mmCIF file of C-alpha atoms in Angstrom:
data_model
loop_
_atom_site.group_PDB
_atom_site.id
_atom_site.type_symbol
_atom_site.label_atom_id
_atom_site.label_comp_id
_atom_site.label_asym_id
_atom_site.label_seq_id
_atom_site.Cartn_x
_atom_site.Cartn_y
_atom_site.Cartn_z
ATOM 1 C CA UNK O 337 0.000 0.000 0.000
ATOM 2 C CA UNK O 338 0.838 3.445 -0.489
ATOM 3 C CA UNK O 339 2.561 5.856 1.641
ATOM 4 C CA UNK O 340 2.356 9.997 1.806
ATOM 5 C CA UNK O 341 5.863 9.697 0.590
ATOM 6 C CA UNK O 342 5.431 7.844 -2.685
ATOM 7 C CA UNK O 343 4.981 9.880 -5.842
ATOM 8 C CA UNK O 344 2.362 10.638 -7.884
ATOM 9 C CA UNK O 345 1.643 10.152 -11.594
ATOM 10 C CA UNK O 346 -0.706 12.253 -13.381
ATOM 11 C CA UNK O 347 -1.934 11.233 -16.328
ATOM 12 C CA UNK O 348 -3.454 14.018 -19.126
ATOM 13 C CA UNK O 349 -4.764 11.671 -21.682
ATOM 14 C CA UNK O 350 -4.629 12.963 -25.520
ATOM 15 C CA UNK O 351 -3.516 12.528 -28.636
ATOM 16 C CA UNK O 352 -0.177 14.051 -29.576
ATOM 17 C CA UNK O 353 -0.007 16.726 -32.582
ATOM 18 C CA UNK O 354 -0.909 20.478 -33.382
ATOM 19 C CA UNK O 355 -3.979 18.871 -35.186
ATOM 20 C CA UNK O 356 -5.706 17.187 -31.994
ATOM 21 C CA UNK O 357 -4.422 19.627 -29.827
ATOM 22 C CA UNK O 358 -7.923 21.664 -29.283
ATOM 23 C CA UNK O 359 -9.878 18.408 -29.941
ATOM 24 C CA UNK O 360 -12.460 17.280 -27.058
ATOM 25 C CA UNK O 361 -10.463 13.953 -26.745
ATOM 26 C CA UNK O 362 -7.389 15.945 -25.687
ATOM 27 C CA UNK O 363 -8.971 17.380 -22.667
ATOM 28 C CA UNK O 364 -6.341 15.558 -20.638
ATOM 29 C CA UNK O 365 -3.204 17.335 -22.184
ATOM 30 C CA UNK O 366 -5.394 20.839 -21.343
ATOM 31 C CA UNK O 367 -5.574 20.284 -17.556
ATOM 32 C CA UNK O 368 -1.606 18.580 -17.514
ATOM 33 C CA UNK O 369 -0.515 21.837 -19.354
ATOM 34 C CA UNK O 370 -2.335 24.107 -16.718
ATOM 35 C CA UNK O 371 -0.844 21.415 -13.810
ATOM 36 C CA UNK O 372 2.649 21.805 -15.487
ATOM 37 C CA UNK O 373 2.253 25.573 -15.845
ATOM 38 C CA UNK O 374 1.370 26.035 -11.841
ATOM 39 C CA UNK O 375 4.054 23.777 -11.040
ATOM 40 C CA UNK O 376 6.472 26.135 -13.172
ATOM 41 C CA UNK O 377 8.397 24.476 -15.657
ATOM 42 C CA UNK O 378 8.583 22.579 -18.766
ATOM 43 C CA UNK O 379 7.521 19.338 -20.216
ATOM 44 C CA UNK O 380 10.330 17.199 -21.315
ATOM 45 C CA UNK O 381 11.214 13.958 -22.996
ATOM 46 C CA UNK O 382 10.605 11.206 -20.318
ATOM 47 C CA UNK O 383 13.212 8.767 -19.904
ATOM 48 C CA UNK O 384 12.512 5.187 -20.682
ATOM 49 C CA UNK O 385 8.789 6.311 -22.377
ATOM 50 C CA UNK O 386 7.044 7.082 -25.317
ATOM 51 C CA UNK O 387 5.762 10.422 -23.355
ATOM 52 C CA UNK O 388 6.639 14.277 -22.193
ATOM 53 C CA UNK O 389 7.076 14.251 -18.379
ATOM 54 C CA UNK O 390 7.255 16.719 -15.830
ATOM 55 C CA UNK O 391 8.586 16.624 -11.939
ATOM 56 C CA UNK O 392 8.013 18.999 -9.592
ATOM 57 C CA UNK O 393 5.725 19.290 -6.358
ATOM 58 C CA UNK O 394 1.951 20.290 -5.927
ATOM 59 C CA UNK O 395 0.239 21.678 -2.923
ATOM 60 C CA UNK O 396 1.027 24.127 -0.452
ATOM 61 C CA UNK O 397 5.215 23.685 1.383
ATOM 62 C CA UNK O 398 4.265 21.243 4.162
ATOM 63 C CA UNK O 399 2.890 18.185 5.236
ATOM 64 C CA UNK O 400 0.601 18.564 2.156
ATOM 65 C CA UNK O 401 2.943 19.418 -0.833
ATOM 66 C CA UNK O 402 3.243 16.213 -3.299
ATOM 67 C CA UNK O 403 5.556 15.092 -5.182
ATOM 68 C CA UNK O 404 4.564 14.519 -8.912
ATOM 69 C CA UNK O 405 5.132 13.520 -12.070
ATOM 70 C CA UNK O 406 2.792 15.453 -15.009
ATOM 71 C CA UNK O 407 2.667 12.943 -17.739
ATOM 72 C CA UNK O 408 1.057 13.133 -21.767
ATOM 73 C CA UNK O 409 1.692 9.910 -23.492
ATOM 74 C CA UNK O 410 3.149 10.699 -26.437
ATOM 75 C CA UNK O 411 1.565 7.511 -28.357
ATOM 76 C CA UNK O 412 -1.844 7.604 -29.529
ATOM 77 C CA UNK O 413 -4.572 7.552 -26.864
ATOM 78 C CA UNK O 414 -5.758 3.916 -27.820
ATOM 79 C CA UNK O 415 -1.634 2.892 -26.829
ATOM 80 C CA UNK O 416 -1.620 5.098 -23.585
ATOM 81 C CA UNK O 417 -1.188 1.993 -21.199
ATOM 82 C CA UNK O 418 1.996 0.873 -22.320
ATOM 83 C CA UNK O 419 3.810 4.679 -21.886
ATOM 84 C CA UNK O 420 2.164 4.904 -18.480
ATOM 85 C CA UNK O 421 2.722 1.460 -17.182
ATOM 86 C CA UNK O 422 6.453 2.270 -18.236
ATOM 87 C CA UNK O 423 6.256 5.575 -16.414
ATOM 88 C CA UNK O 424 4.845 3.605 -13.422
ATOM 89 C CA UNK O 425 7.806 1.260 -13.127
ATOM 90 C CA UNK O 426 10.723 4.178 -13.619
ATOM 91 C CA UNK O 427 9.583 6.642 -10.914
ATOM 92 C CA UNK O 428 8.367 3.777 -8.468
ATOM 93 C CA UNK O 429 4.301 5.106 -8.545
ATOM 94 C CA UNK O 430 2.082 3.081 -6.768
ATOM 95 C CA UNK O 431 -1.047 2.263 -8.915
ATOM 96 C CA UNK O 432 -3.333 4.215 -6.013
ATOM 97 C CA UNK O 433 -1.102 7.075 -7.171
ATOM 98 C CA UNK O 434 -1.702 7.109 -10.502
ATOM 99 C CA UNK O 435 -4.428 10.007 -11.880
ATOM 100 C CA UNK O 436 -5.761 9.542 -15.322
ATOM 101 C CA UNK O 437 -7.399 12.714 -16.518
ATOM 102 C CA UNK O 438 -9.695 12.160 -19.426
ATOM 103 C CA UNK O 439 -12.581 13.053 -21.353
ATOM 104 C CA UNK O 440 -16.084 11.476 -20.639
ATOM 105 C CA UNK O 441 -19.030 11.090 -22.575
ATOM 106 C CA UNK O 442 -21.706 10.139 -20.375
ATOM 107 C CA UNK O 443 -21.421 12.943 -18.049
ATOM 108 C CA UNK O 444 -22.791 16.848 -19.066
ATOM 109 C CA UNK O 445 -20.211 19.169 -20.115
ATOM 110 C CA UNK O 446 -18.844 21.332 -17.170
ATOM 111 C CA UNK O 447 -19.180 18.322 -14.581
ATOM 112 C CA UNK O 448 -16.239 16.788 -13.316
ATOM 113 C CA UNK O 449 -16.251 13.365 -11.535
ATOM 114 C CA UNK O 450 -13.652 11.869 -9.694
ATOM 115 C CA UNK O 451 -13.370 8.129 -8.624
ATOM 116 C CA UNK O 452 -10.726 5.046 -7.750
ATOM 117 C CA UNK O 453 -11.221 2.503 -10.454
ATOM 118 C CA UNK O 454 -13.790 0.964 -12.215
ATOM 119 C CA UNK O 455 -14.621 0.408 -15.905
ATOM 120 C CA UNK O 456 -13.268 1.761 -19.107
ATOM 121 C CA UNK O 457 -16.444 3.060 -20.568
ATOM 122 C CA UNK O 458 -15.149 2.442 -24.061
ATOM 123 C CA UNK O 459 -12.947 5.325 -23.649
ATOM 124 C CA UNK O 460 -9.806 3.476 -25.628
ATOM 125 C CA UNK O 461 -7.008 5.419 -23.292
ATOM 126 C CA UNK O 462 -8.254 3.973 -20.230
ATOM 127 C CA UNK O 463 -8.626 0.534 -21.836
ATOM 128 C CA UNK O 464 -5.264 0.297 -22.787
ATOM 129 C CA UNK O 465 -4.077 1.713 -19.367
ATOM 130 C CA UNK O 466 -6.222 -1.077 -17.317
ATOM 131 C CA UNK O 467 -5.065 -3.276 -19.952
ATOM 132 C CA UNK O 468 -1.229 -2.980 -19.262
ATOM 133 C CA UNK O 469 -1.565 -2.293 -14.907
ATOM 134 C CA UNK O 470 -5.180 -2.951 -13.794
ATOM 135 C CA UNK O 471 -8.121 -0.672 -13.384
ATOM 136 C CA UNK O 472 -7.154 0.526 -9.777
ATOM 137 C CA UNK O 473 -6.130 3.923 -10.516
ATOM 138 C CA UNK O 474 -7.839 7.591 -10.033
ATOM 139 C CA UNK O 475 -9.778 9.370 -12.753
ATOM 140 C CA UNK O 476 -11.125 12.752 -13.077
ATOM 141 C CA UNK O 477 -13.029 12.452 -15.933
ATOM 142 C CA UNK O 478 -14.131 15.664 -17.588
ATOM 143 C CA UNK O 479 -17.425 16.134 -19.057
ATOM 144 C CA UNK O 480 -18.070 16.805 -22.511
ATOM 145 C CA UNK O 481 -21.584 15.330 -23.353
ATOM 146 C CA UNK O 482 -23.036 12.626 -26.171
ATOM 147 C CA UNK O 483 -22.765 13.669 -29.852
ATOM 148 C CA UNK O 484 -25.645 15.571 -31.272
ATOM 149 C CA UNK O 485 -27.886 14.144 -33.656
ATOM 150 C CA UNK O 486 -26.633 10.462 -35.398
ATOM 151 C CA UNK O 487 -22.966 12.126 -35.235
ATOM 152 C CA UNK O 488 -20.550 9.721 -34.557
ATOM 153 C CA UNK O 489 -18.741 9.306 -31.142
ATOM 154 C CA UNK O 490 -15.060 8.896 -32.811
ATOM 155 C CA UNK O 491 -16.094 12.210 -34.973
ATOM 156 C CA UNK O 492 -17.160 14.289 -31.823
ATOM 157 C CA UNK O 493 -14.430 13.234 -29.457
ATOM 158 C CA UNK O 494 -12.178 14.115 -32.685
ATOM 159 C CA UNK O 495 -13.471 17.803 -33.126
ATOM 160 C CA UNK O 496 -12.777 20.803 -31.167
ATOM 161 C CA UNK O 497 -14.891 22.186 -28.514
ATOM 162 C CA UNK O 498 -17.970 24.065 -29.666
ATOM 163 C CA UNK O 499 -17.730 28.237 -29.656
ATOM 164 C CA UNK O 500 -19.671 27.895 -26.601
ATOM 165 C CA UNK O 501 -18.448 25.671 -24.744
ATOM 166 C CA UNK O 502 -14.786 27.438 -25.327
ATOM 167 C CA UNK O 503 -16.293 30.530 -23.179
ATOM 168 C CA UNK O 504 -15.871 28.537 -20.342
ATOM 169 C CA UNK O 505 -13.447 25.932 -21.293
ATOM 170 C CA UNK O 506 -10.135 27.798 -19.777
ATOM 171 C CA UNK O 507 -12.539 27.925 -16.337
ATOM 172 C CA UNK O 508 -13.701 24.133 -16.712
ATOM 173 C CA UNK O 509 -9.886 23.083 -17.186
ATOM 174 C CA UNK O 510 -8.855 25.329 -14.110
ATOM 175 C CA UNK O 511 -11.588 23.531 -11.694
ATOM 176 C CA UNK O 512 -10.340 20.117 -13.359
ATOM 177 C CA UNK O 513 -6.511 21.068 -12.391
ATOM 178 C CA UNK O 514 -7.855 22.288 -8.911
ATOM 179 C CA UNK O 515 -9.876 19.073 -8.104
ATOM 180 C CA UNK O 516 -6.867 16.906 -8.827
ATOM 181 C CA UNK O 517 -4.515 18.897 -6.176
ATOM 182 C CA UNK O 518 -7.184 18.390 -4.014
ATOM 183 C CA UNK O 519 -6.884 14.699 -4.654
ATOM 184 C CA UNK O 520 -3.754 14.251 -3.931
ATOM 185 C CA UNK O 521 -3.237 16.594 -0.642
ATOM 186 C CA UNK O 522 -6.715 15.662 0.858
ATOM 187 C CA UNK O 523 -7.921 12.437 -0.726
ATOM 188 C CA UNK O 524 -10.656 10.970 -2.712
ATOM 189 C CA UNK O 525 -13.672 11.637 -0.159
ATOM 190 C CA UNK O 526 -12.679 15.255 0.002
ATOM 191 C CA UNK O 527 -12.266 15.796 -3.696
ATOM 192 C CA UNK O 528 -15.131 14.139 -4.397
ATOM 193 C CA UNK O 529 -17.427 16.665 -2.280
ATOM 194 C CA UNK O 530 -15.621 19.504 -3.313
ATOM 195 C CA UNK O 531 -15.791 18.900 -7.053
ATOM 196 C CA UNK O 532 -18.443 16.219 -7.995
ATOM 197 C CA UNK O 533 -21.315 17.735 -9.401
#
């Protein structure tokens, strides 16, 4: 089991390129950018992985500041496991201290939900990270709605967010960022009061 001293690995889920980059699907990337950002420094190339990796510590200097690793796998999302299992194993993570943050279509956009395991949902990332360590990891998933009309899902998760929803999209991905330090320096219960909706 886990101890206050182990690491944590936080997981933006997207699909590298400037092409995806505003895409619903890359959602994930948005809030690890922001995360990154906070933290103050710079992605780089992660040893031993097909992703960009960033240490540093979140939370305030104490008892509750965490030390992290900001991750984006830079495979496709449908081949995220095998970048963050290999992440996993190099900086030591325990799996309870590993946060994927994704996109999710059952849930409304501008709701956030935050849980320890469970199932995939068809959402390819996380089935290829439960495929390579197990589904006993955190998620924030990120709401972004069902398709309109007989649309596609693999078309809408593909296409950038709507005009609207972009209004409040740099205030969605700030709450998302803000729920997962209050993961990791208060826990799931807390977290989960504070930012499900």
């Amino acid at each position: 089991m886990s101890d206050a001293t182990d690491p944590w690995l936080i997981v933006g889920l997207g699909n590298p390129g400037p092409e995806y980059a505003a895409n619903r699907h890359n959602v994930g990337f948005m809030v690890a950018d922001l995360l990154a950002e906070r933290i103050g420094g710079k992605f780089k190339r992660a040893p031993k992985a097909q992703a960009q990796v960033l240490e540093g510590r979140i939370g305030p200097p104490g008892p509750l500041s965490r030390r992290v690793v900001v991750a984006k796998p830079m495979s496709y999302m449908n081949l995220s496991g095998g970048p963050v299992a290999a992440l996993r194993d190099f900086y030591k993570v325990p799996l309870d201290h590993v946060v994927a943050v994704h996109d999710e279509l059952d849930i409304d956009y501008g709701t956030l939900r935050l849980k320890l395991g469970g199932g995939d949902n068809g959402h390819n990332g996380l089935k290829s990270m439960t495929k390579a360590m197990g589904p006993d990891y955190h998620r924030v998933r990120f709401g972004i709605g069902r398709p309109p009309g007989r649309m596609q899902v693999a078309d809408f998760v593909l296409k950038d967010f709507s005009a609207a929803e972009r209004k409040e999209l740099a205030l969605e991905v700030d709450r998302a960022a803000d729920a997962v330090e209050c993961l990791l320096a208060e826990g799931l219960e807390r977290a989960q009061s504070a930012y499900n909706t």
